[in-house]
Short mmCIF file of C-alpha atoms in Angstrom, two decimals:
data_model
loop_
_atom_site.label_atom_id
_atom_site.label_comp_id
_atom_site.label_asym_id
_atom_site.label_seq_id
_atom_site.Cartn_x
_atom_site.Cartn_y
_atom_site.Cartn_z
CA ASP A 1 3.41 -41.19 -64.05
CA VAL A 2 6.55 -41.08 -66.13
CA LYS A 3 8.72 -44.05 -65.58
CA VAL A 4 12.40 -44.37 -66.38
CA THR A 5 13.67 -47.86 -65.73
CA GLN A 6 17.30 -48.89 -65.55
CA SER A 7 17.96 -52.57 -66.05
CA SER A 8 20.08 -53.14 -62.93
CA ARG A 9 20.41 -51.48 -59.52
CA TYR A 10 23.79 -53.07 -58.79
CA LEU A 11 26.35 -54.54 -61.15
CA VAL A 12 29.80 -56.00 -60.60
CA LYS A 13 32.03 -56.49 -63.64
CA ARG A 14 35.65 -57.40 -64.26
CA THR A 15 38.25 -55.13 -65.79
CA GLY A 16 38.24 -55.42 -69.56
CA GLU A 17 34.66 -56.66 -69.86
CA LYS A 18 32.21 -55.03 -72.22
CA VAL A 19 29.34 -53.67 -70.13
CA PHE A 20 25.85 -52.68 -71.23
CA LEU A 21 23.62 -50.43 -69.13
CA GLU A 22 20.06 -50.26 -70.38
CA CYS A 23 17.48 -47.56 -69.86
CA VAL A 24 13.84 -47.51 -70.95
CA GLN A 25 11.31 -44.69 -70.66
CA ASP A 26 7.58 -44.97 -71.22
CA MET A 27 6.53 -41.38 -71.98
CA ASP A 28 7.61 -40.91 -75.59
CA HIS A 29 10.32 -38.42 -74.62
CA GLU A 30 12.61 -37.16 -77.35
CA ASN A 31 15.61 -36.55 -75.12
CA MET A 32 17.52 -39.13 -73.13
CA PHE A 33 20.65 -38.69 -71.05
CA TRP A 34 23.31 -40.70 -69.30
CA TYR A 35 25.02 -39.13 -66.29
CA ARG A 36 27.69 -40.36 -63.98
CA GLN A 37 27.53 -39.40 -60.29
CA ASP A 38 30.63 -39.38 -58.10
CA PRO A 39 31.12 -37.93 -54.60
CA GLY A 40 32.28 -34.34 -54.73
CA LEU A 41 31.83 -34.14 -58.49
CA GLY A 42 28.05 -34.10 -58.76
CA LEU A 43 26.45 -35.28 -61.99
CA ARG A 44 28.50 -35.25 -65.14
CA LEU A 45 26.96 -35.79 -68.54
CA ILE A 46 28.38 -38.70 -70.52
CA TYR A 47 26.11 -38.69 -73.58
CA PHE A 48 22.87 -37.10 -74.67
CA SER A 49 20.43 -38.23 -77.37
CA TYR A 50 17.79 -35.93 -78.84
CA ASP A 51 16.27 -38.40 -81.30
CA VAL A 52 16.53 -41.99 -82.47
CA LYS A 53 20.04 -42.75 -83.73
CA MET A 54 21.17 -39.23 -82.77
CA LYS A 55 23.67 -38.60 -80.03
CA GLU A 56 25.96 -35.95 -78.70
CA LYS A 57 28.98 -36.25 -76.47
CA GLY A 58 28.73 -34.78 -73.03
CA ASP A 59 31.51 -33.74 -70.72
CA ILE A 60 33.12 -37.14 -70.17
CA PRO A 61 32.46 -39.46 -73.14
CA GLU A 62 35.87 -41.16 -73.17
CA GLY A 63 35.60 -44.89 -72.64
CA TYR A 64 31.85 -44.91 -73.31
CA SER A 65 29.56 -45.25 -76.28
CA VAL A 66 25.78 -45.21 -76.61
CA SER A 67 23.06 -46.67 -78.77
CA ARG A 68 19.54 -45.44 -79.42
CA GLU A 69 17.81 -47.65 -81.96
CA LYS A 70 14.31 -47.08 -80.56
CA LYS A 71 12.86 -43.94 -79.05
CA GLU A 72 12.18 -45.50 -75.67
CA ARG A 73 15.55 -47.16 -75.13
CA PHE A 74 18.98 -45.66 -74.57
CA SER A 75 21.93 -47.91 -73.87
CA LEU A 76 25.28 -46.98 -72.38
CA ILE A 77 28.21 -49.20 -73.35
CA LEU A 78 31.53 -49.46 -71.58
CA GLU A 79 33.73 -50.87 -74.31
CA SER A 80 36.39 -52.21 -71.94
CA ALA A 81 35.53 -51.60 -68.30
CA SER A 82 38.18 -50.11 -66.06
CA THR A 83 38.28 -49.58 -62.32
CA ASN A 84 37.98 -45.80 -62.75
CA GLN A 85 34.54 -46.38 -64.23
CA THR A 86 33.26 -47.62 -60.89
CA SER A 87 30.45 -45.19 -60.21
CA MET A 88 26.72 -44.54 -59.99
CA TYR A 89 25.14 -44.20 -63.45
CA LEU A 90 21.91 -42.29 -63.87
CA CYS A 91 19.66 -42.30 -66.91
CA ALA A 92 17.13 -39.54 -67.54
CA SER A 93 14.60 -38.55 -70.17
CA SER A 94 12.69 -35.40 -71.06
CA LEU A 95 10.56 -33.74 -73.65
CA ARG A 96 12.33 -31.31 -75.92
CA GLY A 97 12.21 -27.72 -74.67
CA VAL A 98 13.89 -25.47 -72.18
CA ASN A 99 11.00 -25.50 -69.71
CA THR A 100 10.72 -29.23 -69.37
CA GLU A 101 12.17 -31.20 -66.50
CA ALA A 102 14.04 -34.47 -66.78
CA PHE A 103 12.85 -37.66 -65.13
CA PHE A 104 15.44 -39.97 -63.66
CA GLY A 105 15.79 -43.66 -63.21
CA GLN A 106 16.84 -45.24 -59.91
CA GLY A 107 20.46 -45.48 -60.92
CA THR A 108 22.88 -48.35 -61.47
CA ARG A 109 25.78 -48.70 -59.09
CA LEU A 110 28.55 -50.27 -61.13
CA THR A 111 31.65 -51.74 -59.52
CA VAL A 112 34.53 -52.76 -61.76
CA VAL A 113 37.00 -55.13 -60.07
CA GLY B 1 29.96 -22.36 -71.11
CA ASP B 2 26.90 -22.64 -68.93
CA SER B 3 27.47 -23.61 -65.33
CA VAL B 4 25.87 -23.90 -61.91
CA THR B 5 27.57 -23.22 -58.59
CA GLN B 6 25.96 -24.23 -55.34
CA MET B 7 27.14 -24.03 -51.78
CA GLU B 8 29.37 -26.79 -50.54
CA GLY B 9 28.03 -29.15 -47.95
CA PRO B 10 27.40 -30.94 -45.87
CA VAL B 11 24.83 -28.85 -44.08
CA THR B 12 23.63 -30.05 -40.68
CA LEU B 13 20.57 -28.49 -39.07
CA SER B 14 18.27 -29.20 -36.18
CA GLU B 15 14.65 -29.98 -36.85
CA GLU B 16 12.50 -26.86 -37.43
CA ALA B 17 15.53 -24.74 -38.37
CA PHE B 18 15.50 -22.44 -41.42
CA LEU B 19 17.25 -23.74 -44.51
CA THR B 20 18.99 -21.83 -47.28
CA ILE B 21 21.06 -23.50 -49.98
CA ASN B 22 22.67 -20.99 -52.32
CA CYS B 23 22.78 -21.50 -56.07
CA THR B 24 24.12 -19.18 -58.74
CA TYR B 25 24.38 -19.79 -62.45
CA THR B 26 26.07 -18.65 -65.62
CA ALA B 27 24.16 -19.03 -68.86
CA THR B 28 23.57 -17.40 -72.19
CA GLY B 29 20.01 -16.64 -73.10
CA TYR B 30 17.17 -17.37 -70.72
CA PRO B 31 17.52 -20.72 -69.01
CA SER B 32 15.02 -22.55 -66.88
CA LEU B 33 16.14 -23.38 -63.36
CA PHE B 34 15.45 -26.46 -61.28
CA TRP B 35 16.02 -27.96 -57.87
CA TYR B 36 16.25 -31.72 -57.66
CA VAL B 37 16.40 -33.87 -54.52
CA GLN B 38 18.03 -37.25 -54.10
CA TYR B 39 17.05 -39.37 -51.10
CA PRO B 40 19.46 -42.10 -50.00
CA GLY B 41 19.65 -44.96 -52.46
CA GLU B 42 17.35 -43.33 -55.00
CA GLY B 43 17.52 -41.41 -58.25
CA LEU B 44 16.86 -37.70 -58.55
CA GLN B 45 13.36 -36.25 -58.24
CA LEU B 46 12.26 -32.81 -59.33
CA LEU B 47 11.57 -30.64 -56.29
CA LEU B 48 10.63 -27.38 -58.00
CA LYS B 49 11.33 -25.29 -61.05
CA ALA B 50 11.09 -21.74 -62.43
CA THR B 51 11.09 -20.91 -66.10
CA LYS B 52 11.45 -17.13 -66.22
CA ALA B 53 12.80 -14.24 -64.22
CA ASP B 54 10.96 -13.46 -60.95
CA ASP B 55 9.10 -16.79 -61.05
CA LYS B 56 8.89 -18.56 -57.72
CA GLY B 57 8.89 -22.33 -57.68
CA SER B 58 7.48 -24.07 -54.60
CA ASN B 59 6.80 -27.59 -53.40
CA LYS B 60 6.61 -29.39 -50.03
CA GLY B 61 7.38 -26.16 -48.17
CA PHE B 62 10.49 -25.44 -50.25
CA GLU B 63 10.73 -22.27 -52.32
CA ALA B 64 13.16 -20.70 -54.77
CA THR B 65 12.91 -17.48 -56.78
CA TYR B 66 14.53 -16.97 -60.19
CA ARG B 67 16.60 -13.79 -59.81
CA LYS B 68 18.02 -12.74 -63.15
CA GLU B 69 19.74 -9.64 -61.76
CA THR B 70 21.83 -11.71 -59.36
CA THR B 71 21.78 -14.91 -61.49
CA SER B 72 20.62 -16.85 -58.45
CA PHE B 73 18.06 -19.49 -57.50
CA HIS B 74 18.49 -20.06 -53.77
CA LEU B 75 16.50 -22.85 -52.11
CA GLU B 76 14.73 -22.06 -48.83
CA LYS B 77 12.52 -23.80 -46.33
CA GLY B 78 11.18 -22.25 -43.18
CA SER B 79 11.19 -25.34 -40.98
CA VAL B 80 13.08 -28.46 -41.97
CA GLN B 81 12.18 -31.98 -40.90
CA VAL B 82 14.29 -35.09 -40.45
CA SER B 83 12.65 -36.47 -43.59
CA ASP B 84 14.23 -33.61 -45.61
CA SER B 85 17.66 -35.18 -45.15
CA ALA B 86 18.89 -35.71 -48.70
CA VAL B 87 21.21 -34.33 -51.36
CA TYR B 88 19.91 -31.25 -53.19
CA PHE B 89 20.99 -30.35 -56.71
CA CYS B 90 20.51 -27.05 -58.49
CA ALA B 91 20.32 -27.30 -62.28
CA LEU B 92 19.72 -25.20 -65.35
CA ARG B 93 18.50 -25.91 -68.82
CA ALA B 94 19.54 -23.60 -71.59
CA PRO B 95 17.38 -22.95 -74.64
CA ASP B 96 17.79 -25.84 -77.04
CA PHE B 97 17.63 -26.27 -80.74
CA TYR B 98 17.17 -29.42 -82.73
CA GLY B 99 20.46 -31.10 -83.32
CA GLY B 100 22.28 -29.22 -80.60
CA SER B 101 23.45 -30.01 -77.12
CA GLN B 102 21.86 -27.05 -75.45
CA GLY B 103 18.94 -29.13 -74.27
CA ASN B 104 21.16 -30.56 -71.59
CA LEU B 105 20.49 -30.22 -67.92
CA ILE B 106 23.58 -28.81 -66.23
CA PHE B 107 23.90 -29.61 -62.54
CA GLY B 108 25.69 -28.16 -59.57
CA LYS B 109 27.74 -30.53 -57.43
CA GLY B 110 25.01 -31.10 -54.87
CA THR B 111 24.59 -30.15 -51.22
CA LYS B 112 24.05 -32.84 -48.64
CA LEU B 113 21.57 -31.86 -45.93
CA SER B 114 21.32 -33.72 -42.63
CA VAL B 115 18.55 -32.80 -40.22
CA LYS B 116 18.88 -33.91 -36.60
CA PRO B 117 15.88 -34.49 -34.34
#
């Protein structure tokens, strides 16, 4: 079974802190994604990576950056956490190709106080 | 750009009722279409998919047919159970090319289903 593992289920951080959310997949997938999920807004794409060291901005990249130094790991970085970044963060991975589904991690619920 | 629109929730049904959750899409080219389900406190799981027009995806009693003429992918189940209570997301994936963003999954806003005994 494909496994996508996010480093934390719950996280509480203070405003202004630098926050790292880690995601690891074990199926050699080329693509990895970070989404943010908020009530009434569904899933919104923050960043997408289609290869090591390659990334593309999604719909809401402001205030975030990403790092993909190894194929299996995709990190989301909140440079200076703010309360409006309190949310559920979902990582996903997939093979390249229009017919392939994405596999999701369990999610990290981040609270910024 | 590409987009997915699904019916607003929440939807509340009694056990054994018939379920339809509407989903329509806008996309260039020939996307693949997906339904994902999210149970409380969990990440998203693939429920079913269809990769070309007139394909029917099915799983766990759920079905959806890829209708290119109406750009729709409605989710149906003949008899829902309490255990089907979850949030359902319709999604599309447009044809991708190396170095481009078209490999993204684009999601609808989700429909929360509650099934009462």
